[in-house]
Short mmCIF file of C-alpha atoms and ligand atoms in Angstrom, two decimals:
data_model
loop_
_atom_site.label_atom_id
_atom_site.label_comp_id
_atom_site.label_asym_id
_atom_site.label_seq_id
_atom_site.Cartn_x
_atom_site.Cartn_y
_atom_site.Cartn_z
CA UNK U 1 0.00 0.00 0.00
CA UNK U 2 1.28 3.48 -0.87
CA UNK U 3 2.49 5.63 2.01
CA UNK U 4 -0.14 8.16 3.02
CA UNK U 5 0.41 11.61 1.50
CA UNK U 6 2.07 13.69 4.18
CA UNK U 7 0.24 16.83 2.97
CA UNK U 8 -3.25 15.44 3.41
CA UNK U 9 -4.81 15.22 6.88
CA UNK U 10 -4.22 11.80 8.40
CA UNK U 11 -7.12 10.01 10.02
CA UNK U 12 -6.01 9.66 13.63
CA UNK U 13 -7.23 6.77 15.73
CA UNK U 14 -9.71 7.97 18.34
CA UNK U 15 -8.76 5.17 20.73
CA UNK U 16 -5.44 3.33 20.90
CA UNK U 17 -4.95 0.15 22.92
CA UNK U 18 -1.45 -1.14 23.69
CA UNK U 19 -0.13 -4.50 24.84
CA UNK U 20 3.09 -3.30 26.47
CA UNK U 21 5.22 -6.42 26.06
CA UNK U 22 8.93 -7.18 26.18
CA UNK U 23 10.09 -5.78 29.52
CA UNK U 24 11.57 -9.09 30.65
CA UNK U 25 13.48 -9.66 27.41
CA UNK U 26 14.76 -6.08 27.48
CA UNK U 27 16.12 -6.67 30.99
CA UNK U 28 17.71 -9.95 29.97
CA UNK U 29 19.31 -8.40 26.88
CA UNK U 30 20.79 -5.63 29.04
CA UNK U 31 22.00 -7.93 31.81
CA UNK U 32 19.43 -6.80 34.41
CA UNK U 33 16.92 -8.73 36.51
CA UNK U 34 13.35 -8.75 35.09
CA UNK U 35 12.05 -6.17 37.53
CA UNK U 36 14.46 -3.60 36.04
CA UNK U 37 12.74 -4.22 32.74
CA UNK U 38 9.39 -3.34 34.29
CA UNK U 39 10.89 -0.16 35.77
CA UNK U 40 12.28 0.79 32.37
CA UNK U 41 8.84 0.06 30.91
CA UNK U 42 7.31 2.70 33.19
CA UNK U 43 9.44 5.37 31.47
CA UNK U 44 8.10 4.33 28.07
CA UNK U 45 4.60 4.35 29.46
CA UNK U 46 4.94 7.90 30.70
CA UNK U 47 6.38 9.11 27.38
CA UNK U 48 3.70 7.36 25.33
CA UNK U 49 0.86 8.70 27.51
CA UNK U 50 2.20 12.22 26.96
CA UNK U 51 2.72 11.75 23.24
CA UNK U 52 -0.76 10.27 22.68
CA UNK U 53 -2.42 13.04 24.71
CA UNK U 54 -0.47 15.72 22.80
CA UNK U 55 -1.82 14.41 19.52
CA UNK U 56 -5.34 15.01 20.74
CA UNK U 57 -6.21 11.31 20.69
CA UNK U 58 -9.23 10.85 22.93
CA UNK U 59 -8.55 7.48 24.60
CA UNK U 60 -5.63 5.21 25.42
CA UNK U 61 -6.01 1.77 27.01
CA UNK U 62 -2.87 0.09 28.35
CA UNK U 63 -2.55 -3.59 29.23
CA UNK U 64 -0.44 -3.57 32.39
CA UNK U 65 -1.20 -6.96 33.99
CA UNK U 66 -3.28 -9.83 32.64
CA UNK U 67 -5.45 -12.39 34.42
CA UNK U 68 -2.80 -14.94 33.43
CA UNK U 69 0.12 -12.87 34.76
CA UNK U 70 -0.88 -13.99 38.29
CA UNK U 71 0.79 -17.29 37.43
CA UNK U 72 4.25 -15.71 37.16
CA UNK U 73 6.79 -16.34 39.95
CA UNK U 74 5.49 -14.74 43.15
CA UNK U 75 8.50 -12.39 43.47
CA UNK U 76 7.77 -10.96 40.01
CA UNK U 77 4.07 -10.54 40.80
CA UNK U 78 4.80 -8.77 44.07
CA UNK U 79 7.42 -6.50 42.53
CA UNK U 80 4.94 -5.55 39.78
CA UNK U 81 2.24 -4.79 42.36
CA UNK U 82 4.67 -2.62 44.36
CA UNK U 83 5.65 -0.85 41.17
CA UNK U 84 2.00 -0.05 40.28
CA UNK U 85 1.48 1.31 43.77
CA UNK U 86 4.60 3.47 43.65
CA UNK U 87 4.01 4.74 40.10
CA UNK U 88 0.39 5.67 40.81
CA UNK U 89 1.44 7.73 43.78
CA UNK U 90 4.15 9.46 41.79
CA UNK U 91 2.29 10.09 38.54
CA UNK U 92 -1.31 10.77 39.41
CA UNK U 93 -0.88 14.48 40.16
CA UNK U 94 0.85 15.10 36.84
CA UNK U 95 -1.90 13.21 35.01
CA UNK U 96 -4.48 15.28 36.81
CA UNK U 97 -2.69 18.55 35.96
CA UNK U 98 -2.74 17.53 32.32
CA UNK U 99 -6.50 17.04 32.43
CA UNK U 100 -6.28 13.27 31.92
CA UNK U 101 -9.12 11.12 33.22
CA UNK U 102 -7.78 7.86 34.65
CA UNK U 103 -9.76 4.64 34.95
CA UNK U 104 -8.88 1.05 35.84
CA UNK U 105 -10.45 -2.05 34.41
CA UNK U 106 -9.96 -5.57 35.71
CA UNK U 107 -10.73 -7.84 38.65
CA UNK U 108 -10.08 -5.27 41.38
CA UNK U 109 -11.05 -7.67 44.14
CA UNK U 110 -7.92 -9.69 43.27
CA UNK U 111 -5.70 -6.71 44.14
CA UNK U 112 -4.53 -5.75 47.64
CA UNK U 113 -6.78 -3.40 49.59
CA UNK U 114 -4.18 -0.66 49.60
CA UNK U 115 -3.76 -0.85 45.82
CA UNK U 116 -7.55 -0.86 45.33
CA UNK U 117 -7.79 2.27 47.46
CA UNK U 118 -5.10 3.98 45.46
CA UNK U 119 -6.79 3.11 42.17
CA UNK U 120 -10.05 4.48 43.45
CA UNK U 121 -8.41 7.66 44.72
CA UNK U 122 -6.82 8.25 41.29
CA UNK U 123 -10.16 7.70 39.58
CA UNK U 124 -11.96 10.06 41.94
CA UNK U 125 -9.31 12.78 41.62
CA UNK U 126 -9.43 12.76 37.82
CA UNK U 127 -13.10 11.87 37.27
CA UNK U 128 -14.16 15.31 36.07
CA UNK U 129 -11.22 15.92 33.76
CA UNK U 130 -12.15 16.37 30.15
CA UNK U 131 -8.81 15.53 28.50
CA UNK U 132 -7.70 12.13 27.26
CA UNK U 133 -9.24 9.06 28.86
CA UNK U 134 -6.47 6.77 30.12
CA UNK U 135 -7.63 3.25 30.92
CA UNK U 136 -5.23 0.93 32.74
CA UNK U 137 -6.04 -2.75 32.48
CA UNK U 138 -4.77 -4.46 35.63
CA UNK U 139 -5.72 -8.06 36.55
CA UNK U 140 -7.70 -7.87 33.31
CA UNK U 141 -8.63 -10.55 30.82
CA UNK U 142 -10.94 -10.33 27.82
CA UNK U 143 -12.62 -13.58 28.87
CA UNK U 144 -13.04 -12.33 32.44
CA UNK U 145 -14.68 -9.19 31.04
CA UNK U 146 -17.20 -11.11 28.92
CA UNK U 147 -18.01 -13.46 31.82
CA UNK U 148 -18.59 -10.60 34.28
CA UNK U 149 -20.84 -8.88 31.72
CA UNK U 150 -22.81 -12.11 31.14
CA UNK U 151 -23.17 -12.51 34.89
CA UNK U 152 -24.63 -9.01 35.27
CA UNK U 153 -27.14 -9.72 32.51
CA UNK U 154 -28.05 -13.06 34.11
CA UNK U 155 -28.76 -11.25 37.38
CA UNK U 156 -31.07 -8.84 35.59
CA UNK U 157 -32.88 -11.80 34.03
CA UNK U 158 -33.16 -13.45 37.47
CA UNK U 159 -34.57 -10.21 38.87
CA UNK U 160 -37.21 -10.19 36.14
CA UNK U 161 -35.92 -6.95 34.59
CA UNK U 162 -34.99 -8.65 31.30
CA UNK U 163 -35.79 -11.83 29.42
CA UNK U 164 -33.10 -13.93 27.74
CA UNK U 165 -34.59 -12.93 24.40
CA UNK U 166 -33.93 -9.24 25.10
CA UNK U 167 -30.19 -9.82 25.16
CA UNK U 168 -28.43 -8.41 22.14
CA UNK U 169 -24.93 -7.11 21.36
CA UNK U 170 -25.67 -3.65 22.70
CA UNK U 171 -26.92 -4.92 26.08
CA UNK U 172 -23.85 -7.10 26.51
CA UNK U 173 -21.50 -4.29 25.40
CA UNK U 174 -23.13 -2.00 27.96
CA UNK U 175 -21.91 -4.29 30.76
CA UNK U 176 -18.32 -4.60 29.53
CA UNK U 177 -15.48 -2.71 31.19
CA UNK U 178 -15.13 -0.24 28.31
CA UNK U 179 -18.87 0.44 28.04
CA UNK U 180 -19.57 3.92 26.74
CA UNK U 181 -16.18 4.28 25.04
CA UNK U 182 -15.65 3.91 21.31
CA UNK U 183 -13.89 0.61 20.56
CA UNK U 184 -10.10 0.77 20.07
CA UNK U 185 -9.34 1.76 16.48
CA UNK U 186 -5.72 0.67 16.69
CA UNK U 187 -4.08 -2.06 18.76
CA UNK U 188 -0.31 -1.88 19.16
CA UNK U 189 1.63 -4.83 20.54
CA UNK U 190 5.34 -4.45 21.22
CA UNK U 191 7.78 -7.26 21.91
CA UNK U 192 7.42 -9.27 18.70
CA UNK U 193 4.54 -11.62 19.53
CA UNK U 194 1.60 -11.64 17.12
CA UNK U 195 -1.14 -12.54 19.53
CA UNK U 196 -3.87 -10.94 21.63
CA UNK U 197 -3.05 -12.71 24.95
CA UNK U 198 -6.62 -12.36 26.26
CA UNK U 199 -6.75 -8.55 26.00
CA UNK U 200 -9.94 -6.82 24.81
CA UNK U 201 -11.53 -9.75 22.98
CA UNK U 202 -14.93 -8.20 22.34
CA UNK U 203 -13.84 -4.60 21.80
CA UNK U 204 -11.12 -5.46 19.28
CA UNK U 205 -13.48 -7.07 16.78
CA UNK U 206 -12.61 -4.36 14.22
CA UNK U 207 -9.40 -2.84 15.59
CA UNK U 208 -6.48 -2.48 13.22
CA UNK U 209 -3.63 -4.63 14.55
CA UNK U 210 -0.05 -3.33 14.57
CA UNK U 211 2.77 -5.55 15.78
CA UNK U 212 6.32 -4.38 16.29
CA UNK U 213 9.45 -6.23 17.41
CA UNK U 214 10.48 -3.21 19.49
CA UNK U 215 10.61 -4.15 23.18
CA UNK U 216 8.37 -1.94 25.33
CA UNK U 217 11.21 -0.14 27.22
CA UNK U 218 12.66 0.88 23.81
CA UNK U 219 9.33 2.02 22.34
CA UNK U 220 9.38 5.79 21.74
CA UNK U 221 7.39 8.53 20.03
CA UNK U 222 8.91 7.68 16.61
CA UNK U 223 7.63 4.12 17.01
CA UNK U 224 4.25 5.53 17.97
CA UNK U 225 4.25 7.64 14.80
CA UNK U 226 5.01 4.53 12.72
CA UNK U 227 2.01 2.78 14.25
CA UNK U 228 -0.22 5.80 13.62
CA UNK U 229 1.01 6.01 10.00
CA UNK U 230 0.19 2.33 9.55
CA UNK U 231 -3.31 3.07 10.83
CA UNK U 232 -3.68 6.00 8.42
CA UNK U 233 -2.96 3.67 5.53
CA UNK U 234 -5.68 1.14 6.33
CA UNK U 235 -9.03 1.04 4.61
CA UNK U 236 -11.57 0.12 7.27
CA UNK U 237 -14.39 -1.70 5.58
CA UNK U 238 -16.37 -3.17 8.49
CA UNK U 239 -17.64 -5.94 6.24
CA UNK U 240 -18.57 -3.71 3.29
CA UNK U 241 -16.83 -3.59 -0.08
CA UNK U 242 -14.10 -1.10 -0.91
CA UNK U 243 -16.48 0.62 -3.38
CA UNK U 244 -19.11 1.07 -0.71
CA UNK U 245 -16.61 2.56 1.71
CA UNK U 246 -15.41 4.99 -0.97
CA UNK U 247 -19.02 6.00 -1.67
CA UNK U 248 -18.96 4.62 -5.23
CA UNK U 249 -21.75 2.13 -4.46
CA UNK U 250 -24.71 2.71 -2.22
CA UNK U 251 -24.55 1.21 1.25
CA UNK U 252 -27.51 -0.97 2.16
CA UNK U 253 -28.66 -2.83 5.28
CA UNK U 254 -26.60 -2.43 8.40
CA UNK U 255 -26.01 1.31 8.01
C1 IPE G 301 5.18 -7.09 29.75
O1 IPE G 301 6.49 -7.53 29.64
C2 IPE G 301 4.80 -6.70 31.15
C3 IPE G 301 3.86 -7.61 31.80
C4 IPE G 301 3.31 -8.64 31.25
C5 IPE G 301 3.51 -7.32 33.18
P1 IPE G 301 6.89 -9.03 29.97
O2 IPE G 301 7.22 -9.14 31.42
O3 IPE G 301 5.85 -9.97 29.48
O4 IPE G 301 8.20 -9.16 29.11
P2 IPE G 301 8.69 -10.44 28.29
O5 IPE G 301 7.59 -10.82 27.36
O6 IPE G 301 8.98 -11.51 29.30
O7 IPE G 301 9.91 -9.95 27.58
C1 IPE G 302 0.45 -9.71 27.73
O1 IPE G 302 1.80 -10.04 27.78
C2 IPE G 302 0.03 -9.01 29.01
C3 IPE G 302 0.60 -7.70 29.23
C4 IPE G 302 1.42 -7.03 28.44
C5 IPE G 302 0.19 -7.06 30.43
P1 IPE G 302 2.30 -11.48 28.23
O2 IPE G 302 3.78 -11.43 28.18
O3 IPE G 302 1.69 -11.87 29.51
O4 IPE G 302 1.71 -12.41 27.08
P2 IPE G 302 2.13 -13.89 26.63
O5 IPE G 302 2.20 -14.72 27.87
O6 IPE G 302 3.45 -13.79 25.96
O7 IPE G 302 1.05 -14.30 25.67
MG1 MG G 303 5.59 -10.93 27.72
#
């Protein structure tokens, strides 16, 4: 595909989701223990949050810790939890000053009480900000999210507020963690793997997928621009034909 013309306005993604992978391999390659890789990853995270917000992109969702990451060695899990706690304390004021609204998605009840309190405090502090929405997925899994949504719908059926036949895509989507947000337009995964690893399974149905070998601690604003340029070059058809999308043929049902 031809490179997008740099003189014409580029369609920016409204919502970017990132699987921040490769911290452990970065540490190994540099002769450090894995936890140093996670610390180095925090620096990339800060820089990317700033760069995405500066571009005027409305939402950024970051995969920080998956449901499956609980099965890592206990020292790594506890050092990651301490790091989240420390980073939240350090960064939340700056996020707030920049008008960013912070939200957490995931199985909060699996986190320590003190971390849950800190997450809640960050959400409350930034709740009325009208800048970029920053969603941090911690103890999150796409399957977990669909199951918790199904469970909420089942409870409404049990309570007689709904019948099973009422359930449609919109009702289920309304119970998912990212309810009310536009779906991610662009998914970036660093670290070389070409897989979803149980991230936003429902929401990524039509996301454009961008994979890079760059390890997360090395990912910088130039890499972000490459991903955004890739996005600008995609034709998003959502099941229609290219002619329909270009307006050369009328669109029919489903519009
Ligand atoms: C991503 O980096 C961070 C988390 C999953 C918490 P990894 O720790 O998975 O790094 P690699 O994949 O082992 O290099
Ligand atoms: C995905 O990375 C989860 C996060 C980046 C938080 P993993 O490193 O856990 O994924 P797998 O195990 O390689 O699929
Ligand atoms: Mg990994």
